[in-house]
Amino acid sequence: MYKIEAKRSLAPHINLFDFSAREVATKTKPGQFVILRIDDDGERIPLTIANVDAEKGRISVACHEVGKTTTQLGRLKEGDSILDLLGPLGKPARIEKFGTVLCIGGGVMTAPLHFQAKAFREAGNNVIGIVGATTKDHLIFLDEMGKTCNELYVATDDGTEGYKGIDFLKDLMRERKIDRVVAEGPVLMMKAVSDLTRQHGIPTVVDLVPIMVDGMGMCGACRVTVGGKMLFACVDGLEFDGHQVDFDELLARLKMYTPQEKLAYVFWEEGEKIG
Amino acid sequence: MSTPKPKIRKEAVPMPKQTPEERARNFREVAVGYTEENALAEAERCLQCREAPCIKGCPVEVGIPEFIKLVRERRFKEAAKQIKEKNSLPAVCGRVCPQEEQCQAKCTVGKIGDPISIGRLERFAADWERQHGSAIPEKCPPTGKKVAVIGAGPAGLTVAADLIKLGHEVTIFEALHKPGGVLTYGIPEFRLPKKIVEAEAEYIEKLGVKLKTDVLIGRLYTIEELLRHFNAVFIGSGAGLPTFMGIPGENLCGIYSSNEFLIRVNLMRSYDFPRAGTPICGGEKVAVIGGGNVAMDAARCALRLGAKEVKIVYRRSREEMPARAEEIENAEEEGIVFEFLTSPLRLIGNERRTVKAIECIRMRLAEPDKSGRRRPVPIEGSNFVMDVDMVVMAIGRTPNPIIKQTTEGLKTAEWGGIVVDENGKTSIEAVYAGGDIVTGEATVISAMGAGRIAAKAIHELLMKK
């Protein structure tokens, strides 16, 4: 059992959980993830690690309630426990001194991106941060990113806060010398960023979290096409060259269970009401 | 005048089974198991021959005539105890061992009729014991030595049981959330009910083995770290990596590796969705590519999930199929269709990138290849399109590379398997390996046999120190 030591609301339906997992905390590096399972009927879901506290033996993950399992997790409170937590999984992100690193976080994934941004800063990089979300209310980790990055930009899809969309990136890339771009967020955002940086020839990595089951290379559910090759996100990633990823395939595969996910949610909600 | 010897019945007592019509739509066990009467009648056929050729056919050398004699005397508990001296997982082996190629192939009665149904009797004794409470065997005094076992599959469970009985402390590290390895995630409920695997794992825990789930060695701890705290390490991490064909369209939605499909159905209980939270695409027209036991399992699962039509697509002919004859028969009885001498060329998707068809080509058999089986070659111009809405790739599995990548000095073969000597010892001192990680995909009992050999070598090493 893995106890929720702390829970903090970051935005509507987005929470940050601190789980007690001492060994995992001491081994985790930015860019790695855990697979968790809430109860014995539960599915296994991957969540990218957003922070560790090795002294207290805790890891943090941010979770956006989008379906049954994430909503079920969102309803758990401090002091509650989940049944399984496996990690750290995946390869650590490549953290080196590149020069100027542009760290772009979208939605809930801004939390794990911040973990990387911190490491890039510690490695001696000039870190430019961008926090994005669909709308103002969904922006998260603004304070943390503000403290960690040398500069911070904010963008929303609807323009309710900061820049509207990511077009401002064109100017930024023209005006500044950027050595590396790291994008972590919704697939469409990572795709748009990669398309832009390709034109400027800036090395860009993206963190892909496809549907997974075991998370250690057994099932191949998370297979992605990168540079024409079949790779498994769980063991070859999560970090991939954004200019080589087949994002459209990833989008299609992420929608594979949409009807079943709806059914699972309705069934679970009904069960919650009946008690 | 001498009394004539009583005649031995040539026919084995048949295994009671669910009818094909009934079982094709449920996940309950197909073979229901012998009754006491069945078991006594079958045990009666055993000649109790002194040379006991059957034992030579068993990779873990179970004392077969002795346990059959105990069954005959209705001493079922003692029969189970007798088996467990050599085999810690008898309820599993009684169900999934290919006895027809092992113990039963050597049976003397087999020369004049059906061989003794050793597997069915083994299962009967083990099930009887489980239902009536199993006894914990005596253990040797503690040695103070500690052994780490990686993987709670057939090899790891065997090593753990053998070493704990010898007085060593044993901890098993399992990466998944449940023990059993392939017995849990791979073999379906209708062939091996999970409650049996759980009971076998519980028995091993009752012996005093510590079982830690959710621990992936190579990521959470390295072998090097384990060696700081344990006197020896056994690697039984299995052949967990799926294989794909490398043909166009394999990443379309609705295409599964056999591993993913079986993990969803068996470990995650997708057949009970949405009560169990893990979904599965329930195909109506399913094609399973491959001809081994895993392909049979996948096809029969797809049928039970509600498919209207399930085809096995295999590039050679029936004779070359690696699956057990019994499993092929079961699949056929349930209505699985076999497309022999057929090989997929590409997978075709619809506008939502979901598979809708496979382009296949017919094959013919040429002269034998290195494996001794006749080599399939495509018949030019025989291409055709098969409509499907789900595909399972069951064309083999390879070792998981995580331990190899994170263990310096561990010698592996080109194909990824760990290299060991005849005692299961790897290139690293005090590190042993066995099962599919060494041999590639093989049987449960051969993994157990490798575990037995490694356990013996580890014991000798620990007692020398």
XYZ file of C-alpha atoms in Angstrom:
740
model
C 0.000 0.000 0.000
C 1.232 3.471 -0.848
C -0.106 6.305 1.296
C -1.108 9.752 0.095
C 0.905 11.980 2.434
C -0.271 15.242 0.886
C -2.765 16.383 -1.729
C -2.920 19.865 -3.200
C -5.428 21.229 -5.695
C -3.605 22.911 -8.589
C -6.642 23.821 -10.701
C -10.187 22.506 -11.084
C -9.871 18.703 -11.460
C -6.064 18.810 -11.303
C -4.366 17.631 -8.103
C -0.824 17.093 -6.963
C -0.322 13.973 -4.836
C 2.627 13.150 -2.626
C 2.898 9.381 -2.239
C 5.002 7.654 0.339
C 7.444 5.502 -1.669
C 10.899 5.740 -0.146
C 12.860 3.515 -2.505
C 11.246 4.999 -5.605
C 12.016 8.506 -4.340
C 15.718 7.787 -3.905
C 16.053 6.313 -7.402
C 13.938 8.674 -9.507
C 15.419 11.096 -12.024
C 13.504 13.750 -13.988
C 11.645 12.323 -16.974
C 10.776 9.005 -15.334
C 7.308 7.785 -14.462
C 5.365 5.433 -12.228
C 2.534 3.014 -12.959
C -0.127 2.978 -10.298
C -3.229 0.972 -9.529
C -5.777 2.176 -7.006
C -7.505 -1.071 -6.004
C -7.774 -4.703 -7.024
C -10.234 -3.971 -9.840
C -8.190 -1.012 -11.005
C -6.362 -0.478 -14.263
C -2.667 0.363 -14.377
C -2.031 3.972 -15.404
C 1.240 5.790 -16.069
C 1.903 9.153 -14.403
C 5.093 11.139 -14.932
C 6.907 11.954 -11.703
C 6.717 15.676 -10.881
C 9.090 15.810 -7.930
C 10.824 13.727 -5.278
C 11.650 14.303 -1.649
C 14.298 11.695 -0.926
C 14.549 12.704 2.743
C 10.848 12.213 3.451
C 10.694 9.311 1.012
C 7.981 10.807 -1.167
C 7.272 11.219 -4.842
C 4.834 13.722 -6.360
C 2.573 13.173 -9.349
C 0.025 15.516 -10.860
C -3.218 14.041 -12.131
C -5.920 15.578 -14.321
C -9.336 13.970 -13.934
C -10.274 12.918 -17.444
C -11.748 9.453 -16.979
C -12.721 6.865 -14.417
C -9.340 6.053 -12.863
C -8.085 9.638 -12.746
C -11.386 10.817 -11.221
C -11.288 7.997 -8.684
C -7.758 9.059 -7.758
C -8.908 12.681 -7.525
C -11.486 11.716 -4.907
C -8.913 10.143 -2.596
C -7.834 12.194 0.398
C -4.690 12.681 2.405
C -4.125 9.565 4.495
C -5.787 7.255 1.924
C -3.673 4.609 0.222
C -3.460 3.034 -3.205
C -2.670 -0.628 -3.787
C 0.229 -0.507 -6.251
C 2.923 1.888 -7.313
C 5.739 0.699 -9.582
C 8.730 2.767 -10.529
C 10.820 4.551 -11.433
C 10.135 3.499 -15.030
C 11.489 4.724 -18.345
C 14.818 6.321 -19.111
C 15.731 9.549 -17.340
C 15.522 12.708 -19.457
C 18.801 13.834 -20.977
C 19.876 16.660 -18.679
C 23.113 18.400 -19.681
C 24.453 21.884 -20.102
C 23.080 22.834 -23.512
C 23.123 26.637 -23.101
C 19.636 28.066 -23.370
C 16.857 25.536 -22.883
C 13.245 26.361 -23.632
C 10.946 24.305 -21.377
C 7.340 24.244 -22.566
C 4.693 22.742 -20.307
C 1.072 22.222 -21.273
C -1.763 21.577 -18.831
C -1.173 18.962 -16.141
C 2.192 18.018 -17.670
C 3.632 21.367 -16.568
C 4.227 19.710 -13.177
C 6.647 16.985 -14.413
C 8.142 19.492 -16.866
C 9.048 21.679 -13.889
C 11.038 18.745 -12.453
C 13.113 18.782 -15.659
C 13.358 22.589 -15.756
C 14.820 22.531 -12.252
C 17.419 19.964 -13.318
C 18.339 21.987 -16.417
C 18.826 25.069 -14.263
C 20.970 23.118 -11.796
C 23.043 21.847 -14.737
C 23.931 25.455 -15.514
C 21.517 26.234 -18.341
C 19.706 29.456 -18.999
C 16.137 28.200 -18.733
C 13.246 29.921 -20.461
C 9.919 28.560 -19.276
C 6.532 28.563 -20.929
C 3.426 27.537 -19.060
C 0.420 26.863 -21.231
C -3.137 25.670 -20.771
C -6.476 25.739 -22.548
C -7.684 28.566 -20.347
C -6.550 30.758 -17.438
C -8.084 28.546 -14.743
C -6.081 25.545 -15.903
C -2.645 27.134 -15.687
C -0.629 25.321 -13.042
C 2.805 25.595 -11.437
C 3.156 29.296 -12.375
C 4.944 30.138 -9.095
C 7.242 27.134 -9.240
C 8.150 27.744 -12.886
C 8.620 31.469 -12.147
C 11.132 30.668 -9.422
C 12.964 27.979 -11.375
C 13.265 29.610 -14.798
C 15.333 32.632 -15.730
C 12.350 33.932 -17.671
C 8.750 32.807 -17.870
C 6.064 33.187 -20.522
C 2.412 32.271 -20.196
C 0.048 31.223 -22.969
C -3.543 30.025 -23.183
C -5.500 28.604 -26.103
C -8.298 31.134 -25.566
C -6.128 34.121 -24.675
C -7.639 34.575 -21.202
C -4.115 34.891 -19.793
C -0.782 35.665 -21.448
C -0.269 34.997 -25.153
C -3.048 33.480 -27.236
C -1.783 30.219 -28.716
C 1.852 29.448 -29.431
C 2.479 31.734 -32.393
C 4.564 34.012 -30.167
C 7.148 31.223 -30.166
C 8.092 32.199 -33.740
C 9.293 35.605 -32.559
C 11.015 34.122 -29.540
C 12.938 31.683 -31.697
C 13.891 34.389 -34.169
C 15.076 36.809 -31.494
C 16.865 34.463 -29.157
C 19.454 31.770 -29.527
C 17.780 28.625 -28.212
C 19.858 25.455 -28.008
C 17.238 22.941 -26.988
C 13.485 22.738 -26.624
C 11.722 20.389 -24.214
C 7.952 20.103 -24.619
C 5.715 18.144 -22.286
C 1.955 18.400 -22.640
C -0.985 17.443 -24.861
C -0.049 15.666 -28.092
C -1.356 18.483 -30.286
C 0.761 21.026 -28.404
C 3.900 18.903 -28.705
C 3.196 18.418 -32.396
C 2.694 22.156 -33.001
C 5.878 23.007 -31.091
C 7.885 20.387 -32.988
C 6.584 21.687 -36.320
C 7.701 25.208 -35.408
C 11.141 24.299 -34.086
C 11.824 22.069 -37.098
C 11.691 25.170 -39.300
C 14.322 26.786 -37.085
C 16.429 23.661 -36.785
C 16.303 23.643 -32.985
C 16.757 20.191 -31.363
C 13.458 19.367 -29.690
C 12.476 16.565 -27.375
C 8.955 15.629 -26.344
C 7.747 13.312 -23.580
C 5.234 10.786 -24.870
C 2.784 9.025 -22.565
C 0.708 6.650 -24.708
C -1.679 4.078 -23.238
C 0.353 1.570 -21.225
C -0.383 -1.607 -19.306
C 2.733 -3.042 -17.646
C 5.084 -0.102 -18.233
C 8.218 -2.259 -18.481
C 8.316 -3.353 -22.088
C 6.131 -6.447 -21.963
C 2.959 -5.503 -23.776
C 3.807 -3.057 -26.539
C 0.592 -1.057 -26.019
C 2.717 2.092 -25.893
C 4.419 1.546 -29.238
C 5.122 4.726 -31.142
C 6.710 5.402 -34.501
C 9.815 7.568 -34.268
C 11.921 8.130 -37.371
C 10.019 5.299 -39.055
C 10.966 2.836 -36.317
C 8.657 1.109 -33.843
C 9.710 2.024 -30.293
C 8.121 1.433 -26.900
C 7.575 4.648 -24.915
C 7.856 2.822 -21.574
C 11.402 1.520 -22.095
C 12.769 3.641 -24.964
C 11.222 6.870 -23.652
C 9.394 8.794 -22.451
C 11.699 11.301 -24.185
C 11.835 11.259 -28.007
C 13.036 13.490 -30.829
C 9.989 15.655 -31.532
C 10.979 16.073 -35.168
C 10.801 12.314 -35.742
C 7.589 11.368 -33.905
C 4.448 10.279 -35.771
C 2.039 12.349 -33.659
C -1.049 11.492 -35.720
C -0.564 7.800 -35.022
C -0.133 8.542 -31.322
C -3.339 10.600 -31.291
C -5.278 7.768 -32.930
C -3.886 5.191 -30.500
C -4.758 7.377 -27.508
C -8.400 7.330 -28.691
C -8.507 3.546 -29.046
C -10.625 2.981 -25.945
C -12.747 6.150 -25.924
C -16.102 4.274 -25.962
C -14.949 1.824 -23.268
C -13.579 4.667 -21.129
C -16.990 6.341 -21.174
C -18.675 3.095 -20.204
C -16.215 2.516 -17.356
C -16.850 6.015 -16.050
C -20.642 5.665 -16.112
C -20.473 2.247 -14.449
C -18.190 3.531 -11.716
C -20.215 6.723 -11.059
C -23.332 4.594 -10.710
C -21.535 2.346 -8.229
C -20.382 5.362 -6.225
C -23.975 6.641 -5.960
C -25.455 3.314 -4.965
C -22.608 2.993 -2.492
C -2.715 -74.014 -13.964
C -1.655 -70.464 -13.275
C -4.170 -67.689 -12.811
C -4.221 -65.390 -15.801
C -2.978 -61.852 -15.073
C -5.795 -59.321 -14.890
C -6.020 -57.444 -18.142
C -5.049 -53.768 -18.129
C -7.640 -51.450 -19.539
C -6.117 -49.941 -22.664
C -8.155 -46.735 -22.622
C -7.387 -43.941 -20.214
C -10.225 -42.585 -18.095
C -11.315 -39.503 -20.091
C -11.061 -36.048 -18.558
C -14.489 -34.589 -17.803
C -14.840 -31.326 -19.728
C -17.355 -28.566 -20.322
C -18.992 -29.106 -23.736
C -17.476 -27.032 -26.552
C -20.719 -25.052 -27.033
C -20.859 -24.181 -23.356
C -17.211 -23.384 -22.728
C -16.659 -21.295 -25.882
C -18.582 -18.476 -24.198
C -17.267 -18.578 -20.636
C -13.928 -18.212 -18.905
C -14.430 -21.127 -16.499
C -11.987 -23.996 -16.588
C -12.483 -26.247 -19.621
C -11.302 -29.487 -18.003
C -13.219 -29.993 -14.773
C -10.840 -32.549 -13.281
C -11.047 -36.195 -12.248
C -13.456 -37.311 -9.558
C -12.149 -39.707 -6.893
C -13.631 -42.604 -8.859
C -11.962 -41.412 -12.075
C -8.624 -41.047 -10.299
C -8.793 -44.480 -8.660
C -9.717 -46.155 -11.947
C -6.889 -44.423 -13.801
C -4.329 -45.105 -11.055
C -5.317 -48.773 -11.196
C -3.935 -48.953 -14.757
C -0.387 -48.125 -13.647
C 1.984 -51.121 -13.818
C 4.266 -49.707 -11.115
C 7.203 -50.808 -13.234
C 10.434 -50.889 -11.310
C 12.516 -49.053 -13.929
C 9.932 -46.206 -13.937
C 10.734 -44.719 -17.363
C 8.174 -41.973 -16.668
C 10.485 -40.358 -14.093
C 13.187 -39.985 -16.744
C 10.710 -38.039 -18.862
C 10.030 -35.508 -16.097
C 12.298 -32.427 -16.015
C 11.999 -32.264 -12.201
C 11.952 -36.060 -11.660
C 8.723 -36.400 -9.732
C 8.427 -39.862 -8.113
C 5.546 -40.774 -10.391
C 4.913 -44.488 -9.586
C 5.062 -43.756 -5.845
C 2.477 -40.989 -5.957
C 0.214 -43.041 -8.217
C 0.450 -45.912 -5.743
C -0.615 -43.540 -2.954
C -3.572 -42.375 -5.051
C -4.537 -45.997 -5.610
C -4.490 -46.495 -1.844
C -6.691 -43.406 -1.444
C -3.863 -41.700 0.467
C -4.370 -38.490 -1.510
C -2.730 -36.121 0.935
C 0.403 -38.240 1.019
C 0.323 -38.450 -2.769
C 0.390 -34.642 -2.960
C 3.182 -34.504 -0.411
C 5.161 -37.002 -2.440
C 4.819 -34.874 -5.604
C 5.714 -31.689 -3.752
C 9.050 -33.126 -2.687
C 10.137 -32.542 -6.274
C 7.574 -30.141 -7.683
C 6.352 -27.080 -5.779
C 3.619 -26.289 -8.317
C 1.791 -29.590 -8.946
C -1.682 -28.095 -9.511
C -0.146 -25.928 -12.216
C 1.971 -28.633 -13.842
C -0.877 -31.131 -13.780
C -2.741 -28.690 -15.992
C -0.208 -27.125 -18.322
C 2.731 -29.538 -18.697
C 3.014 -31.211 -22.120
C 2.921 -34.668 -20.480
C 2.393 -36.328 -23.854
C 5.978 -35.347 -24.751
C 7.458 -35.968 -21.300
C 6.505 -38.519 -18.632
C 3.591 -40.019 -20.558
C 5.680 -40.439 -23.703
C 7.845 -42.924 -21.788
C 5.028 -44.801 -20.030
C 5.171 -48.581 -20.479
C 1.381 -48.862 -20.701
C 1.616 -46.448 -23.626
C 3.112 -49.249 -25.698
C -0.114 -51.241 -25.609
C -2.709 -48.505 -25.215
C -3.166 -45.010 -23.817
C -0.356 -44.094 -21.430
C -1.312 -43.477 -17.805
C -2.799 -39.952 -17.470
C -0.038 -38.825 -15.131
C -0.868 -35.133 -15.486
C -4.529 -35.668 -14.640
C -3.588 -37.692 -11.571
C -1.052 -35.084 -10.491
C -3.725 -32.423 -10.812
C -6.210 -34.557 -8.894
C -3.828 -35.061 -5.956
C -2.830 -31.388 -5.853
C -6.440 -30.171 -6.068
C -7.499 -32.630 -3.383
C -4.798 -31.358 -1.071
C -5.631 -27.695 -1.728
C -9.280 -28.334 -0.902
C -8.407 -30.203 2.275
C -5.640 -27.929 3.598
C -2.031 -28.302 2.617
C 0.687 -29.309 5.048
C 3.856 -27.274 5.412
C 6.932 -29.454 5.019
C 9.738 -29.413 7.524
C 12.590 -27.050 6.858
C 16.297 -27.403 7.518
C 17.744 -25.238 10.327
C 18.474 -21.634 9.263
C 21.811 -21.159 7.501
C 21.858 -17.391 7.811
C 22.381 -17.073 4.050
C 20.177 -14.802 1.941
C 19.098 -15.268 -1.657
C 17.329 -12.791 -3.950
C 15.106 -14.229 -6.662
C 14.057 -11.994 -9.556
C 10.667 -12.903 -10.974
C 7.842 -14.887 -9.346
C 7.249 -17.123 -12.359
C 7.732 -20.906 -12.561
C 11.554 -20.745 -12.385
C 11.697 -18.198 -9.558
C 9.022 -19.911 -7.451
C 10.856 -23.238 -7.791
C 14.220 -21.777 -6.776
C 12.586 -19.999 -3.825
C 10.786 -23.128 -2.583
C 13.878 -25.320 -2.904
C 16.198 -22.890 -1.137
C 13.861 -21.995 1.721
C 13.414 -25.694 2.513
C 17.194 -25.923 2.759
C 17.213 -23.246 5.454
C 18.172 -20.154 3.438
C 16.347 -16.837 3.612
C 14.660 -16.050 0.296
C 13.151 -12.830 -1.066
C 11.378 -12.787 -4.433
C 11.170 -9.514 -6.350
C 8.256 -9.441 -8.785
C 7.743 -6.521 -11.163
C 4.007 -7.017 -11.704
C 1.419 -6.541 -8.969
C 0.717 -10.282 -8.682
C 3.013 -13.312 -8.477
C 2.991 -16.170 -10.985
C 4.698 -14.635 -14.004
C 3.399 -16.243 -17.188
C 1.046 -18.418 -15.094
C -0.759 -15.230 -14.089
C -0.431 -12.893 -17.058
C -0.139 -15.410 -19.884
C -2.091 -18.626 -19.429
C -5.840 -17.984 -19.493
C -8.258 -18.597 -16.648
C -10.039 -21.391 -18.562
C -6.809 -23.396 -18.744
C -5.323 -22.433 -15.391
C -7.650 -20.720 -12.905
C -5.878 -17.836 -11.187
C -7.026 -18.992 -7.758
C -4.792 -22.028 -8.242
C -1.770 -19.899 -9.065
C -2.564 -17.719 -6.043
C -2.788 -20.790 -3.815
C 0.560 -22.097 -5.104
C 2.188 -18.703 -4.475
C 0.600 -18.573 -1.012
C 2.054 -22.001 -0.267
C 5.512 -20.673 -1.130
C 4.926 -17.674 1.133
C 3.780 -20.040 3.882
C 7.133 -21.751 3.596
C 8.581 -18.395 4.650
C 9.570 -16.849 1.333
C 9.251 -13.047 1.288
C 7.421 -11.872 -1.806
C 7.818 -8.240 -2.889
C 5.613 -7.173 -5.795
C 5.889 -3.885 -7.752
C 9.688 -4.089 -7.785
C 11.385 -3.869 -11.172
C 14.987 -5.007 -10.851
C 17.202 -2.942 -13.091
C 15.249 0.186 -12.261
C 14.531 0.180 -8.506
C 17.587 -1.908 -7.585
C 20.412 -3.202 -9.753
C 21.886 -6.702 -9.491
C 25.008 -5.088 -8.071
C 22.964 -3.546 -5.247
C 21.263 -6.876 -4.569
C 24.652 -8.564 -4.243
C 25.520 -6.165 -1.421
C 22.652 -7.554 0.652
C 22.224 -11.105 -0.595
C 24.689 -13.982 -0.831
C 23.333 -15.064 -4.200
C 20.923 -13.857 -6.886
C 18.734 -15.881 -9.252
C 17.393 -14.199 -12.400
C 14.129 -15.692 -13.649
C 12.737 -12.671 -15.443
C 11.269 -14.610 -18.350
C 10.750 -13.846 -22.008
C 8.581 -10.831 -21.635
C 9.211 -8.776 -24.754
C 6.688 -9.026 -27.584
C 7.681 -9.648 -31.191
C 6.076 -7.969 -34.170
C 6.430 -9.010 -37.806
C 7.840 -5.759 -39.119
C 5.155 -5.462 -41.794
C 3.276 -2.230 -42.632
C 0.317 -1.258 -40.448
C 1.251 -2.973 -37.197
C 0.595 0.145 -35.101
C -3.032 0.440 -36.228
C -5.625 0.402 -33.455
C -7.097 -3.028 -32.818
C -3.760 -4.810 -33.198
C -2.327 -6.430 -30.104
C 0.816 -8.287 -29.252
C -0.152 -11.614 -27.675
C 1.395 -10.292 -24.468
C -0.786 -7.204 -24.359
C -3.926 -9.125 -25.248
C -3.299 -11.847 -22.667
C -2.147 -9.406 -19.953
C -5.355 -7.432 -20.400
C -7.532 -10.544 -20.341
C -5.720 -12.595 -17.671
C -3.853 -10.306 -15.288
C -6.234 -7.362 -15.604
C -9.433 -9.459 -16.066
C -10.740 -7.445 -19.038
C -13.372 -10.129 -19.578
C -15.038 -8.648 -16.499
C -14.955 -5.058 -17.827
C -16.266 -2.591 -16.680
C -16.268 -4.138 -13.183
C -12.562 -4.661 -13.722
C -11.237 -1.342 -14.982
C -9.038 -2.445 -17.887
C -10.784 -2.337 -21.276
C -10.189 -4.465 -24.353
C -11.315 -4.067 -27.964
C -13.848 -6.824 -28.386
C -13.342 -7.847 -31.990
C -16.057 -9.594 -34.003
C -13.731 -10.913 -36.701
C -10.437 -11.769 -35.130
C -7.218 -13.084 -36.644
C -4.478 -14.534 -34.466
C -1.114 -14.780 -36.194
C 1.020 -17.738 -35.073
C 0.782 -21.457 -34.354
C 1.985 -21.967 -30.790
C 0.186 -22.451 -27.493
C 0.062 -18.696 -27.026
C -1.785 -18.342 -30.334
C -4.309 -21.006 -29.234
C -4.785 -19.212 -25.898
C -5.303 -15.850 -27.584
C -7.770 -17.270 -30.118
C -9.812 -19.019 -27.451
C -9.850 -15.850 -25.300
C -11.073 -13.786 -28.269
C -13.897 -16.274 -28.792
C -14.901 -16.062 -25.143
C -14.874 -12.255 -25.313
C -17.671 -12.559 -27.873
C -16.017 -12.739 -31.294
C -18.199 -14.138 -34.087
C -15.283 -15.553 -36.021
C -11.736 -16.320 -34.901
C -9.059 -17.436 -37.336
C -5.600 -18.756 -36.626
C -3.279 -17.661 -39.404
C -0.204 -19.890 -39.591
C 2.447 -19.959 -42.290
C 3.194 -23.674 -42.126
C 0.793 -26.627 -42.046
C -0.883 -28.406 -39.186
C 1.966 -30.907 -38.755
C 4.519 -28.176 -38.018
C 2.352 -26.351 -35.462
C 4.267 -25.980 -32.194
C 1.080 -25.924 -30.077
C 0.118 -28.984 -28.023
C -2.184 -31.341 -29.903
C -4.672 -31.175 -27.030
C -4.872 -27.379 -27.300
C -5.302 -27.467 -31.084
C -8.153 -29.973 -30.632
C -9.770 -27.852 -27.937
C -9.580 -24.781 -30.160
C -10.995 -26.646 -33.139
C -13.887 -28.079 -31.109
C -14.764 -24.587 -29.959
C -15.016 -23.394 -33.553
C -11.689 -21.669 -34.177
C -10.933 -21.660 -37.916
C -7.413 -22.528 -39.091
C -5.851 -20.793 -42.079
C -2.779 -22.915 -42.675
C 0.011 -22.023 -45.119
C -0.942 -18.372 -44.925
C 1.209 -15.385 -44.057
C 0.243 -11.723 -43.548
C 1.906 -9.149 -45.808
C 0.388 -5.931 -44.471
C -2.379 -4.674 -42.226
C -4.942 -2.332 -43.689
C -6.668 0.396 -41.643
C -9.767 2.543 -41.968
C -9.999 6.353 -41.673
C -9.776 6.114 -37.859
C -6.521 4.154 -38.160
C -8.230 0.999 -36.930
C -7.448 -2.308 -38.590
C -10.078 -3.504 -41.083
C -8.279 -6.152 -43.114
C -5.094 -8.140 -43.624
C -3.497 -8.748 -46.966
C -2.205 -12.312 -46.894
C -0.325 -14.608 -49.201
C -0.568 -18.403 -49.451
C 2.541 -20.448 -48.759
C 3.855 -23.835 -49.763
C 6.401 -25.977 -47.934
C 9.877 -26.374 -49.382
C 12.817 -28.412 -48.042
C 13.474 -28.390 -44.281
C 15.343 -25.425 -42.756
C 17.750 -25.336 -39.798
C 14.936 -26.048 -37.326
C 14.217 -29.277 -39.189
C 10.761 -28.064 -40.153
C 9.848 -27.595 -43.780
C 10.445 -24.023 -44.835
C 7.395 -22.035 -45.953
C 7.780 -20.107 -49.219
C 5.223 -17.695 -50.694
C 3.190 -18.742 -53.730
C 3.453 -15.833 -56.121
C 0.165 -14.187 -57.053
C -1.818 -15.933 -54.321
C -2.465 -12.677 -52.401
C -5.895 -12.196 -50.877
C -7.565 -9.894 -48.362
C -9.068 -11.118 -45.097
C -11.559 -8.831 -43.324
C -10.852 -8.422 -39.615
C -11.476 -5.910 -36.850
C -8.914 -7.212 -34.405
C -5.531 -8.905 -34.782
C -3.302 -10.599 -32.229
C 0.369 -11.121 -33.064
C 1.397 -14.362 -31.365
C 4.710 -14.979 -33.074
C 7.001 -15.360 -30.078
C 8.531 -13.423 -27.240
C 12.092 -12.399 -26.457
C 13.887 -11.587 -23.174
C 13.281 -8.267 -21.487
C 16.490 -6.216 -21.889
C 16.254 -4.110 -18.694
C 18.480 -6.367 -16.552
C 20.973 -6.836 -19.386
C 21.194 -3.063 -19.911
C 21.733 -2.324 -16.225
C 24.116 -5.143 -15.258
C 27.739 -4.693 -16.175
C 29.597 -7.894 -16.945
C 26.504 -10.038 -17.453
C 27.143 -12.152 -20.528
C 24.226 -12.447 -22.924
C 23.745 -14.141 -26.276
C 23.140 -12.182 -29.444
C 19.405 -12.818 -29.257
C 19.317 -11.339 -25.736
C 19.221 -14.438 -23.519
C 21.497 -14.720 -20.495
C 24.401 -17.134 -20.964
C 24.797 -19.730 -18.186
C 26.824 -22.888 -17.553
C 25.304 -26.325 -16.913
C 24.506 -25.290 -13.307
C 22.717 -22.112 -14.285
C 25.621 -19.878 -13.272
C 26.030 -16.619 -15.205
C 29.247 -14.747 -15.977
C 28.928 -12.972 -12.606
C 29.953 -14.685 -9.374
C 26.957 -15.780 -7.235
C 24.480 -14.780 -9.949
C 22.409 -17.553 -11.520
C 19.664 -17.558 -14.142
C 17.113 -19.962 -15.537
C 13.867 -20.321 -17.453
C 12.865 -18.378 -20.564
C 15.504 -15.668 -19.911
C 18.110 -18.348 -20.693
C 16.363 -20.639 -23.189
C 13.930 -18.305 -24.926
C 10.226 -19.076 -24.835
C 9.799 -22.644 -23.542
C 7.562 -24.572 -21.154
C 6.596 -24.034 -17.518
C 8.161 -27.320 -16.480
C 11.465 -26.727 -18.271
C 11.744 -23.389 -16.438
C 11.059 -25.251 -13.193
C 13.694 -27.824 -14.091
C 16.238 -25.034 -14.660
C 15.211 -23.534 -11.317
C 15.802 -26.846 -9.588
C 19.335 -27.140 -11.055
C 20.204 -23.543 -10.149
C 18.842 -23.962 -6.612
C 21.084 -26.977 -6.102
C 24.128 -25.051 -7.359
C 23.262 -22.014 -5.226
C 22.895 -24.237 -2.163
C 26.324 -25.779 -2.782
C 27.847 -22.322 -3.218
C 26.267 -20.992 -0.022
C 27.357 -23.978 2.055
C 30.938 -23.662 0.790
C 31.250 -20.017 1.838
